Coordinates of C-alpha atoms in Angstrom, one line a residue:
M10 CA -10.6 11.9 8.1
A11 CA -8.9 12.2 4.7
D12 CA -9.7 9.8 1.9
V13 CA -6.8 7.4 1.3
R14 CA -6.6 5.4 -1.9
V15 CA -6.0 1.7 -1.3
T16 CA -5.5 -0.9 -4.0
Y17 CA -5.7 -4.7 -3.4
D18 CA -4.7 -7.6 -5.6
N19 CA -6.4 -10.7 -4.2
T20 CA -4.4 -13.1 -6.4
A21 CA -1.1 -11.7 -5.1
N22 CA -2.6 -10.9 -1.7
A23 CA -0.9 -7.5 -1.9
A24 CA -2.2 -4.1 -1.0
Y25 CA -0.9 -0.6 -1.6
I26 CA -1.8 2.4 0.6
Y27 CA -1.3 5.7 -1.2
L28 CA -0.4 8.6 1.1
T29 CA -0.4 11.3 -1.6
Q30 CA -3.1 13.5 -3.1
P31 CA -5.1 11.4 -5.6
Q32 CA -4.6 13.9 -8.4
V33 CA -0.8 14.1 -7.9
C34 CA 1.5 11.5 -9.4
V35 CA 4.6 11.1 -7.2
R36 CA 7.4 8.7 -8.0
A37 CA 9.2 6.8 -5.2
A38 CA 12.8 7.9 -4.9
Y39 CA 13.6 5.0 -2.6
M40 CA 12.0 2.1 -0.7
Y41 CA 12.7 0.8 2.8
A42 CA 11.9 -2.8 3.4
C43 CA 10.8 -3.4 7.0
D44 CA 12.4 -6.4 8.6
P45 CA 10.1 -9.3 7.8
V46 CA 10.9 -11.0 11.1
D47 CA 10.0 -7.9 13.1
V48 CA 6.7 -7.4 11.4
D49 CA 5.9 -11.1 10.7
G50 CA 5.6 -10.4 6.9
M51 CA 6.8 -8.1 4.2
I52 CA 6.0 -4.4 4.4
N53 CA 7.7 -1.8 2.1
L54 CA 7.7 1.9 2.7
D55 CA 8.1 4.2 -0.3
F56 CA 9.6 7.7 0.1
D57 CA 9.8 10.7 -2.3
E58 CA 13.0 12.7 -3.0
Q59 CA 12.3 14.9 0.1
G60 CA 12.1 11.9 2.4
R61 CA 8.3 12.0 2.8
L62 CA 6.4 8.7 3.1
I63 CA 4.2 8.4 0.0
G64 CA 3.0 4.8 0.1
I65 CA 3.0 1.5 1.9
E66 CA 3.1 -1.9 0.2
V67 CA 1.8 -4.8 2.3
L68 CA 2.4 -8.3 1.1
A69 CA 0.3 -11.1 2.8
A70 CA -2.2 -8.3 3.2
S71 CA -5.1 -10.4 4.3
S72 CA -3.2 -11.3 7.5
K73 CA -1.9 -7.7 8.1
L74 CA -4.8 -5.4 7.2
P75 CA -8.4 -5.2 8.4
E76 CA -10.9 -7.1 6.3
Y77 CA -13.1 -4.1 5.8
L78 CA -10.2 -2.1 4.3
L79 CA -9.4 -4.9 1.8
R80 CA -13.1 -5.2 0.8
R81 CA -13.4 -1.4 0.2
A82 CA -10.0 -1.2 -1.6
E83 CA -9.8 -0.8 -5.4
Q84 CA -9.6 -4.3 -6.7
L85 CA -6.8 -4.8 -9.2
D86 CA -7.4 -8.5 -10.1
V87 CA -11.1 -8.2 -11.2
E88 CA -11.9 -10.9 -13.8
G89 CA -12.1 -9.5 -17.3
A90 CA -10.1 -6.4 -16.4

């Protein structure tokens, strides 16, 4: 299985799942907001200029993603950072 970078901000309860190579910086060309009613929350999909999915933002992440994933994610809201 490929390594996937995941960041998590506990204060905002928001996670981001990067679907690009770690050493490559890709900018999102457009974002698609999933219907919050259909997914019972807010999930945004980021796409590059070629229409490839490059990342997933998950708000209210603690209710949408497995706990082990959030524990292993790169923590963005570490005190003193």
